[in-house]
Coordinates of C-alpha atoms and ligand atoms in Angstrom, one line a residue:
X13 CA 30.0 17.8 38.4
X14 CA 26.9 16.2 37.1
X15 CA 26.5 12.4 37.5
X16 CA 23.8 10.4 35.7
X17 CA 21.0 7.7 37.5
X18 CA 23.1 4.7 35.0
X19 CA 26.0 5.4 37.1
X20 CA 24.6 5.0 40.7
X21 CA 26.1 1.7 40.9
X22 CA 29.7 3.2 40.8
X23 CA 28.7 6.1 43.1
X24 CA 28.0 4.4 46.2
X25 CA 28.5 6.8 49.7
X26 CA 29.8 9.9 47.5
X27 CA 27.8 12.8 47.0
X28 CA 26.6 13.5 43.7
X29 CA 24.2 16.1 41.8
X30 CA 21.7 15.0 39.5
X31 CA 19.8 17.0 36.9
X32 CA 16.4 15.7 35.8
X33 CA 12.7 15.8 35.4
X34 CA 10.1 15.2 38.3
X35 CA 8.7 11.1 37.4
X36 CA 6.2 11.3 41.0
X37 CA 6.3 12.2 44.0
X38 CA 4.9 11.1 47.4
X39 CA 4.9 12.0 51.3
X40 CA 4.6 9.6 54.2
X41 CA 5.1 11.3 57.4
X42 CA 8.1 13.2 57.7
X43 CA 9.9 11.6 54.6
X44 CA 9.3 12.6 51.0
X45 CA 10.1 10.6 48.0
X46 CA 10.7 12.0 44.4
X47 CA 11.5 9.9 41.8
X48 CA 13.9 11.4 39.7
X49 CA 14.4 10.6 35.7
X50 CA 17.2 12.2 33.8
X51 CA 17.1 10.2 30.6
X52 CA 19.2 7.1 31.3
X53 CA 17.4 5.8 34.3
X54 CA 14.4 6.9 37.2
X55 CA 16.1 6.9 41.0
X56 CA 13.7 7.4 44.1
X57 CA 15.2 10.6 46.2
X58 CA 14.6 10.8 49.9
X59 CA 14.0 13.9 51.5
X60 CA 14.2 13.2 55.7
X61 CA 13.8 16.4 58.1
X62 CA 16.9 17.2 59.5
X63 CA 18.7 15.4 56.6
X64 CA 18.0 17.7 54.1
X65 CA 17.9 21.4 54.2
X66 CA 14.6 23.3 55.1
X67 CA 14.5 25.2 51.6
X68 CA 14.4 21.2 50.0
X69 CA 11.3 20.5 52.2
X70 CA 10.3 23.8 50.7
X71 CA 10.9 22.8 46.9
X72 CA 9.7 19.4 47.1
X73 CA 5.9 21.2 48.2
X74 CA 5.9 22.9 44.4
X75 CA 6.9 19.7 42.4
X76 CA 4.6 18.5 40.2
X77 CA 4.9 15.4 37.3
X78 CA 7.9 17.0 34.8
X79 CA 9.2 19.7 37.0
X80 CA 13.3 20.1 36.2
X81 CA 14.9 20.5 39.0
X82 CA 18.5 20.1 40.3
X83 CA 19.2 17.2 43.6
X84 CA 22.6 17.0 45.6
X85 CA 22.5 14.0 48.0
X86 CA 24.5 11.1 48.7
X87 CA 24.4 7.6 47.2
X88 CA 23.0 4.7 49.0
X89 CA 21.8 0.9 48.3
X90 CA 18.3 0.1 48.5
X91 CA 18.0 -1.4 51.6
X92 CA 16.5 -4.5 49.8
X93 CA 16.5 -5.2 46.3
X94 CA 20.1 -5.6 44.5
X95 CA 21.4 -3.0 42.0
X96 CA 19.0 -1.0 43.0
X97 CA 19.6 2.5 44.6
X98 CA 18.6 5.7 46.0
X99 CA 19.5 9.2 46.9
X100 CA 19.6 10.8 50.6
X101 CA 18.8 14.1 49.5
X102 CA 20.7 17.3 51.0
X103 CA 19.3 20.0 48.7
X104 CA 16.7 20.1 46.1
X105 CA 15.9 23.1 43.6
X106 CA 13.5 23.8 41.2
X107 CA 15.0 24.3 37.7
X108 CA 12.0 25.3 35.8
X109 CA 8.1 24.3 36.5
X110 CA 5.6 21.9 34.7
X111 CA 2.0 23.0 35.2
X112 CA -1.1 20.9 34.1
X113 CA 1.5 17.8 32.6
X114 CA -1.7 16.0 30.5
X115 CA 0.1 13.1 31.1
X116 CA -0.5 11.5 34.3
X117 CA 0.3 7.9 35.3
X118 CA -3.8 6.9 35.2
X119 CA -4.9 5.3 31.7
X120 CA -5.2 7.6 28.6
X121 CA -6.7 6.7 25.1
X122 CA -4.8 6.3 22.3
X123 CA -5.6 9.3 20.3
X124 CA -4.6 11.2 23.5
X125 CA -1.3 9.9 23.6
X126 CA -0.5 10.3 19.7
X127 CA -1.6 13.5 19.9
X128 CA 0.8 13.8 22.9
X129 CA 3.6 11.7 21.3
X130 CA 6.4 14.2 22.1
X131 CA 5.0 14.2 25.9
X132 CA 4.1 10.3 26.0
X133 CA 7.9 9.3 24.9
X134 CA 8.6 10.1 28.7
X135 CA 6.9 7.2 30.1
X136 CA 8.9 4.0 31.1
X137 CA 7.1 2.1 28.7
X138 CA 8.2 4.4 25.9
X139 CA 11.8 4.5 27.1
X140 CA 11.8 0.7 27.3
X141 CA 10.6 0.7 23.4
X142 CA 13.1 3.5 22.5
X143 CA 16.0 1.6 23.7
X144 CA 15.2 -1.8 22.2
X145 CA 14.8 0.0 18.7
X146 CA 17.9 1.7 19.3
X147 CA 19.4 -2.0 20.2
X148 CA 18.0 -3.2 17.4
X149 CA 20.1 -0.6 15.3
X150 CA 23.0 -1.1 16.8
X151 CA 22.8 -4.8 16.2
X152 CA 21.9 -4.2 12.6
X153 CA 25.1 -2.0 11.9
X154 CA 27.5 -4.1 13.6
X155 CA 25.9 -7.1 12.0
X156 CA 27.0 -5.9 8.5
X157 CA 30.1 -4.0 9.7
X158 CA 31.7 -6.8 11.1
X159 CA 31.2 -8.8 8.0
X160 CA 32.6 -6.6 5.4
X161 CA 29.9 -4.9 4.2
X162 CA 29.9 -1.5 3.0
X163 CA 27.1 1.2 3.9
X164 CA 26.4 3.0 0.8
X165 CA 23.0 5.2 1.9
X166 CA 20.8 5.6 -1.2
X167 CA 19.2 8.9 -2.4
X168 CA 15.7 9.8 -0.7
X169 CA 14.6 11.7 -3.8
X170 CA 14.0 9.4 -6.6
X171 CA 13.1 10.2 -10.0
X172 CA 11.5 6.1 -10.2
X173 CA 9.2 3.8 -8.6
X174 CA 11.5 0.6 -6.9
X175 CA 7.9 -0.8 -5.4
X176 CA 5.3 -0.1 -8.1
X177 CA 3.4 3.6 -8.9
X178 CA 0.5 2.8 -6.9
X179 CA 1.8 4.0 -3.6
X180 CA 4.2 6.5 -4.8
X181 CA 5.1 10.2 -2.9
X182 CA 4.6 12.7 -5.8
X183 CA 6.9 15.8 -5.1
X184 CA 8.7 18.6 -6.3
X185 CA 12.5 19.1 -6.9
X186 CA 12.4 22.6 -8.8
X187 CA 11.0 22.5 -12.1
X188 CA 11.1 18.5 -11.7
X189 CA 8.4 15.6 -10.8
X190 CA 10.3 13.6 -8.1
X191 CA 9.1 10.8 -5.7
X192 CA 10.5 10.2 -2.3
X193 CA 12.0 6.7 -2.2
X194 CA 10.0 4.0 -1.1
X195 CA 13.3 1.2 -1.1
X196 CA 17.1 2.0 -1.9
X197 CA 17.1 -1.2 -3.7
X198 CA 17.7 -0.6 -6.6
X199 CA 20.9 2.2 -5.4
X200 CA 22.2 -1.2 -4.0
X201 CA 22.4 -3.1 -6.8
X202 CA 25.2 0.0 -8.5
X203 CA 26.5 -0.3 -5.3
X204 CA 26.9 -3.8 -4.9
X205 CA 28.5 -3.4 -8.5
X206 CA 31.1 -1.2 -6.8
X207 CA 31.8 -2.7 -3.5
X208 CA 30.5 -6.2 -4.0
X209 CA 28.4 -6.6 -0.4
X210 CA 26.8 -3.5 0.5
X211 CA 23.8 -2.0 3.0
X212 CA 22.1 1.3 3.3
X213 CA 19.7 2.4 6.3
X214 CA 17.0 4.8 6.1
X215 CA 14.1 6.2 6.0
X216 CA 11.4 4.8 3.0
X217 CA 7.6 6.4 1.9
X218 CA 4.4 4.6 1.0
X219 CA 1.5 6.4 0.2
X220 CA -0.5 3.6 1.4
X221 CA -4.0 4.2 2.5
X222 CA -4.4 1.6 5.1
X223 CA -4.9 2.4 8.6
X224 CA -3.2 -1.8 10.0
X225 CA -1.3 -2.3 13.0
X226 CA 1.7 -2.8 11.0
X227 CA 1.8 -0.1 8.2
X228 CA 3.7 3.4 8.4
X229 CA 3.8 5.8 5.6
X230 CA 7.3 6.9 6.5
X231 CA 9.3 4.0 8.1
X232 CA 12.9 2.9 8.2
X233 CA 14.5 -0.2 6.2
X234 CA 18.0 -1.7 6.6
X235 CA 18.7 -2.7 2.8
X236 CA 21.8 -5.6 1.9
X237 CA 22.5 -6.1 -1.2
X238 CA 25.3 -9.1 -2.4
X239 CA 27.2 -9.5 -5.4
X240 CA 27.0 -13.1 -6.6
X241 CA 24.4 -14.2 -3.9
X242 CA 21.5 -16.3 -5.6
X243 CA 17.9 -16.4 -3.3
X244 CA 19.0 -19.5 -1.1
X245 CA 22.6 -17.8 -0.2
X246 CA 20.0 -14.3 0.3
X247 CA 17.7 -17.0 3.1
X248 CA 21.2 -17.9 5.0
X249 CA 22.3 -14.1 5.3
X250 CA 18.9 -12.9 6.6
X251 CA 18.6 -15.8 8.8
X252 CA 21.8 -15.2 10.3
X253 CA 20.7 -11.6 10.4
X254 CA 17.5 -11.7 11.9
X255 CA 18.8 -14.3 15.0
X256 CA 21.9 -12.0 15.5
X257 CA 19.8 -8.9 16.1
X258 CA 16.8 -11.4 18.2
X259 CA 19.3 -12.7 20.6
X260 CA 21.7 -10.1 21.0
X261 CA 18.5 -7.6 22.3
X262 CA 17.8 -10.5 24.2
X263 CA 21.3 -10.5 26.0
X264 CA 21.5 -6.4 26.1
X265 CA 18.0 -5.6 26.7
X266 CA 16.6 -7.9 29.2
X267 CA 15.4 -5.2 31.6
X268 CA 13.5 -2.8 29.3
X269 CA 11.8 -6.1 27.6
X270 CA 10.8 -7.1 30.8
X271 CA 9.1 -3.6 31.5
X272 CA 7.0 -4.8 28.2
X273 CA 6.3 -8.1 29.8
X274 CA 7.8 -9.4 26.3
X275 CA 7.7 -13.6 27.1
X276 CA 11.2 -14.3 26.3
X277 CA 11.5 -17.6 26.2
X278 CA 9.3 -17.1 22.4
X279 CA 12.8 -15.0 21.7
X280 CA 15.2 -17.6 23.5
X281 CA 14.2 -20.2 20.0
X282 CA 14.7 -17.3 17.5
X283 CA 17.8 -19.2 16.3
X284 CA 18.5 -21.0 12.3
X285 CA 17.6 -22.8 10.6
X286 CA 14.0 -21.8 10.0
X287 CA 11.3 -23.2 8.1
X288 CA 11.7 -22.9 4.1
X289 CA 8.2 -23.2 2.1
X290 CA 7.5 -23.0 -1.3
X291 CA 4.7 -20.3 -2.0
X292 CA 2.8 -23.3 -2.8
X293 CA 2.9 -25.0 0.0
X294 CA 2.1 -22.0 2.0
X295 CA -0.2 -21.8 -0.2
X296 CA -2.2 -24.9 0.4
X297 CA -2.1 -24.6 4.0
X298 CA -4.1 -21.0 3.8
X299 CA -6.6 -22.3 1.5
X300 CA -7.0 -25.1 4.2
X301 CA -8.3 -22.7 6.8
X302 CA -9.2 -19.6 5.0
X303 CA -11.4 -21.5 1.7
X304 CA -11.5 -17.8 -0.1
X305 CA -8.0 -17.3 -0.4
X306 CA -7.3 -18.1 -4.2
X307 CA -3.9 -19.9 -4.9
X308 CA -1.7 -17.3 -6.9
X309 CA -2.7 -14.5 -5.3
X310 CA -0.9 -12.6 -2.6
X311 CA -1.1 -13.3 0.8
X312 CA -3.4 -10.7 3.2
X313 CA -2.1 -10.9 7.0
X314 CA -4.7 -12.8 7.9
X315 CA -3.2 -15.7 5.9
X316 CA 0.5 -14.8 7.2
X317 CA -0.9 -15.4 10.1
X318 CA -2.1 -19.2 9.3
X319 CA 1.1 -20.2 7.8
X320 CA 3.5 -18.7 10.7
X321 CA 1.3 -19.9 13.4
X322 CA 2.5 -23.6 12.5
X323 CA 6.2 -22.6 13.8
X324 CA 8.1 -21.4 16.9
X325 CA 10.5 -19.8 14.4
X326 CA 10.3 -17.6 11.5
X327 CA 9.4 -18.8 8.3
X328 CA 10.6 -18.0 4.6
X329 CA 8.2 -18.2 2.0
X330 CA 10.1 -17.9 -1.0
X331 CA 8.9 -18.8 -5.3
X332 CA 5.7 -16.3 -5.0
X333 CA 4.4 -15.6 -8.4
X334 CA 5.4 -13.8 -10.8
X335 CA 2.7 -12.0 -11.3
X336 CA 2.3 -10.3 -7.7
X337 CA 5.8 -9.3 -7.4
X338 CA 7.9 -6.3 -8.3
X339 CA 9.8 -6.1 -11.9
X340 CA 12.8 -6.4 -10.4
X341 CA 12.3 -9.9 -9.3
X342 CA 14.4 -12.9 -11.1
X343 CA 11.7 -15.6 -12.4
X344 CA 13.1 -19.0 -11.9
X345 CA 14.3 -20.6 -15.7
X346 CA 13.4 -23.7 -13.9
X347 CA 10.1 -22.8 -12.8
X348 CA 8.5 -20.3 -15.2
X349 CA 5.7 -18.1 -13.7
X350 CA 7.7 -18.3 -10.2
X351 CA 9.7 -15.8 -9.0
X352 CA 12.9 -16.1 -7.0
X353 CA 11.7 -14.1 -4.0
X354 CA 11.6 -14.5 -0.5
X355 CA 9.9 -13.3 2.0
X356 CA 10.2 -13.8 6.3
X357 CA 7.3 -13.9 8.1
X358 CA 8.0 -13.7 11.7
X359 CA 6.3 -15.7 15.0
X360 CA 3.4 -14.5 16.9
X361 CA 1.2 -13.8 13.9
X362 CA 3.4 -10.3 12.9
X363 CA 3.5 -11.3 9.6
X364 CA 6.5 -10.2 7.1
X365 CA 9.5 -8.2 8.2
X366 CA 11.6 -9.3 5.2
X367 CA 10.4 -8.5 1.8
X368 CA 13.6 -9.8 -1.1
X369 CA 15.0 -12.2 -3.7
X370 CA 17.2 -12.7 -6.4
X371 CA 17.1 -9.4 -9.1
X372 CA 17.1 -10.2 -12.8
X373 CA 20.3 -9.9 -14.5
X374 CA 19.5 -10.2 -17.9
X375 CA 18.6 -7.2 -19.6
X376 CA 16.6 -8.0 -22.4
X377 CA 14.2 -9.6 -19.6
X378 CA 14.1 -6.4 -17.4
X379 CA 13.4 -4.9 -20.7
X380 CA 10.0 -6.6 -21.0
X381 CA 9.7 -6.6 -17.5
X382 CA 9.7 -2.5 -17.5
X383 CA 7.2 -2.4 -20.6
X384 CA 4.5 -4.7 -18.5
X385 CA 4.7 -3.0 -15.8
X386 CA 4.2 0.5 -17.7
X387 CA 7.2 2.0 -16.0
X388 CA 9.4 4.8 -17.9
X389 CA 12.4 3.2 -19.9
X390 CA 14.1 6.1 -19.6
X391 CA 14.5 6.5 -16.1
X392 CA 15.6 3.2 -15.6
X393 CA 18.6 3.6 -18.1
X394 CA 21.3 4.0 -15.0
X395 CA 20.1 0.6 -14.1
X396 CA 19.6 -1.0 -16.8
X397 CA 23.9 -0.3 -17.0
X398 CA 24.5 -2.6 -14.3
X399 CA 23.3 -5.4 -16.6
X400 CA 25.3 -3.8 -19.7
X401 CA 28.4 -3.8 -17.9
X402 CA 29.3 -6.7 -16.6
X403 CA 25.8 -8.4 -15.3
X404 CA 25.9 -10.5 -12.3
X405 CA 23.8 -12.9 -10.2
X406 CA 23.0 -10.5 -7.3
X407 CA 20.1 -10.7 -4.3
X408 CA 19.1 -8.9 -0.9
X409 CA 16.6 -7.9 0.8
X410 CA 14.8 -5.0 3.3
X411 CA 14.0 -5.8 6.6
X412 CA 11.6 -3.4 8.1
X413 CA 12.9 -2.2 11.5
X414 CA 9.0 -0.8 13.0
X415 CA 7.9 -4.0 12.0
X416 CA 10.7 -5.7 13.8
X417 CA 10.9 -3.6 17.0
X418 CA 6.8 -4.4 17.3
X419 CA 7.8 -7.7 17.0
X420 CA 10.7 -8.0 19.6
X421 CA 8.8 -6.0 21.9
X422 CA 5.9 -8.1 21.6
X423 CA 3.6 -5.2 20.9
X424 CA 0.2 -4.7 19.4
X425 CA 0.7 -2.0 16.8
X426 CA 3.8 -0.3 14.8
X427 CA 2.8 3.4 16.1
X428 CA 4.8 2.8 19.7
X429 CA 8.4 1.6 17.7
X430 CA 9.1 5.1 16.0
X431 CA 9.9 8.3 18.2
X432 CA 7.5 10.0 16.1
X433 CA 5.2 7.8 14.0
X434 CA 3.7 9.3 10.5
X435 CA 0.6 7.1 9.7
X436 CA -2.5 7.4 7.6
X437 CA -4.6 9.9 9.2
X438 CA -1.6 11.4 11.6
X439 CA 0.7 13.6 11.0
X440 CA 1.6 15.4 14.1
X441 CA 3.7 16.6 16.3
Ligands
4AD504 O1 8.6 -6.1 0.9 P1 9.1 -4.7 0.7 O2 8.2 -3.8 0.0 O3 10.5 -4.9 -0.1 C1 11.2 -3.9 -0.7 O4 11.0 -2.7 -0.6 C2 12.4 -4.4 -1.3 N1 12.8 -3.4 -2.4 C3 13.5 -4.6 -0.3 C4 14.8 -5.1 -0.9 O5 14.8 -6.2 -1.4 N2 15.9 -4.4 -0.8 O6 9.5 -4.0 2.1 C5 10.5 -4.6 2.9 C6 10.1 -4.6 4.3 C7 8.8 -5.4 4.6 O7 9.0 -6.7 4.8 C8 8.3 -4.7 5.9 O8 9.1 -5.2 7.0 C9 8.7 -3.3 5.7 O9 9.7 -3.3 4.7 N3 7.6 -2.5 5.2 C10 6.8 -1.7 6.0 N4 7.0 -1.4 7.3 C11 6.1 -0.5 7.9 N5 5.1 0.1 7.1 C12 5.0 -0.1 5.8 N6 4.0 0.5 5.1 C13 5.9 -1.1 5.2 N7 6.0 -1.5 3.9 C14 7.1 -2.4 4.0
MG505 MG1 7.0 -7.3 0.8

């Protein structure tokens, strides 16, 4: 039977097989090390003359970087270091050769490894990011599982804009004009109609020309949506959210963000409450230090930057302006020309990873709301009946998992958080 690297620990004196890929290799003397990957860890295998059988000594001369191959050996602790073992090889054979691997452990460029991605995602580094997004995932699921929401995924193809026409993915759907969705929102607020606190996860499109550390054209969002929550209730959930899913990689994922040299004691303080501003007091600190930002207008990431620098924590920004925001958005009846948004700009300079508010819920004010914005009446007529039938105070928001994962790892740009990124200017593999 097979056994896999995670399981050494349990394994120790028994002989085991192990089926994986060659990592490197290296000879002093009369003993050879392989390391070994098979997907769920990297094990160094020792090949000793008289130890191992003549045809190993014989294998281990063809392997090179990403040879599969097939080891049977016996388990042993490092002599050393804790938790950490190796195999005494008895035979070694080739499975199926890797000549001229592009890949090799000296430094690449960038473009080089995008163009490689499907090759690059078998570098440590890459596994570590991998498993911290799939963390991350895990943590956003049971997060609303375990607090009685409902996923209810929304539609991909969309036949209206959630987040304005400018950055809209035009396509086909027979003899129809369809766009691919670029939020589930507004599927969430039926939904919440239905099953009062709801989610969907997926992937979302923007067709935006900007070639920034922190922009995909196809990237994933987790999407809550609450029956009866008003904007401040919408700021608790997404602060309990977004420690739950900080500390709980923290606890799970210590190893792989230690491969990332992530400092984690700027994760240890990710807890609530964080810091609440009024737009316009985020406002007045940016013009402070950046004198051409104009008050009113929305805020480049640049000026993110400025505000969240001021905190350990993340910070909401919440009462933006009407006028920058989508139609959706409530505007405050006690502050007119503000709208009852919020966003969550995380630590470290990454700017937003929480875009949300309060919707409207009166219809004769999504109405005008539609008209300014020059979107199609008609097509919003399914959700214009969530305000004819039975309207409700209802908020949520999307928190962009890339976004977060670059964030958690601590790394310098989105394209290294998704298995297979899709960004201005790259579309392959
Ligand atoms: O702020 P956004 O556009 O909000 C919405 O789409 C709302 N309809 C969500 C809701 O209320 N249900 O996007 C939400 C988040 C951003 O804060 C950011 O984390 C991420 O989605 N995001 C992107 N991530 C990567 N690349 C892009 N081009 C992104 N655009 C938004
Ligand atoms: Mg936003």
């Amino acid at each position: 039977m097979r056994s896999y690297i995670s399981d050494l620990k349990d394994k120790v004196g028994q002989k085991i097989t192990l089926k994986g890929w060659v990592y490197q290799t290296r000879s002093s003397g009369k003993v050879k090390f392989l390391e070994l990957r098979d997907g769920t860890g990297i094990v160094p295998c020792i090949l000793f003359k008289g130890e191992c059988t003549d045809a190993a000594l014989e294998s281990f001369e063809k392997l090179t970087q990403e040879t599969s191959v097939q080891v049977l050996g016996s388990v042993r602790k490092h002599p050393k270091h804790e938790n950490v073992y190796e195999i005494g090889v008895e035979t070694l054979e080739v499975l199926a050769p890797s000549e001229n691997y592009p890949i090799s452990p000296k430094d690449h460029g960038t473009d080089f490894l995008m163009e490689n991605r499907h090759l690059w995602i078998r570098s440590k580094r890459q596994h570590a990011i991998l498993r911290v997004r799939h963390e991350i995932i895990s943590a956003i699921r049971d997060f609303f599982d375990g607090r009685g929401f409902t996923l209810t995924d929304a539609p991909i193809f969309t036949p209206s804009a959630c987040e304005g026409t400018s950055n809209l993915f035009e396509t086909k759907y027979f003899d129809e004009k369809m766009y691919l969705s670029q939020s589930g929102q507004l599927y969430m607020e039926a939904t919440a109609a239905a099953l009062g606190k709801v989610y969907c996860f997926g992937p979302t499109f923007r067709a935006e020309k900007s070639k920034t550390r922190r922009h995909l054209i196809e990237f994933w969002m987790v999407e809550p949506e609450v029956a009866f929550n008003d904007m401040y209730d919408n700021m608790d959930l997404a602060e309990q959210f977004v420690e739950y899913i900080v500390q709980r990689t923290l606890k799970n994922r210590t190893e792989e963000l230690k491969v990332l040299e992530r400092d984690l004691s700027k994760l240890e303080v990710i807890k609530g409450p964080f810091p609440r501003l009024h737009y316009k007091e985020a406002a007045e600190m940016i013009k402070k230090e950046n004198p051409e930002f104009n008050i009113g207008d929305d805020f480049g990431a640049p000026d993110e930057t400025i505000v969240s620098s001021k905190y350990d924590k993340p910070v909401f920004v919440h009462h933006y302006p009407q006028a920058i925001k989508a139609f959706y958005m409530k505007e405050d009846p006690n502050e007119p020309g503000y709208a009852m948004g919020c966003d969550l700009l995380a630590t470290e300079g990454y700017g937003e990873i929480i875009g949300g508010g309060q919707r409207e819920e009166s219809i004769a004010k999504l109405l005008e709301k539609i008209k300014e914005h020059k979107l199609n009446e008609k097509d919003f007529q399914w959700y214009l009946d969530v305000r004819r039938f039975g309207s409700f105070p209802h908020s949520g928001f999307g928190l962009g998992i890339e976004r977060t994962v670059a964030w958690i790892c601590g790394l310098p740009h989105v394209r290294e958080t998704i298995p297979f990124p899709r960004l201005y200017g790259r579309s392959y593999p």
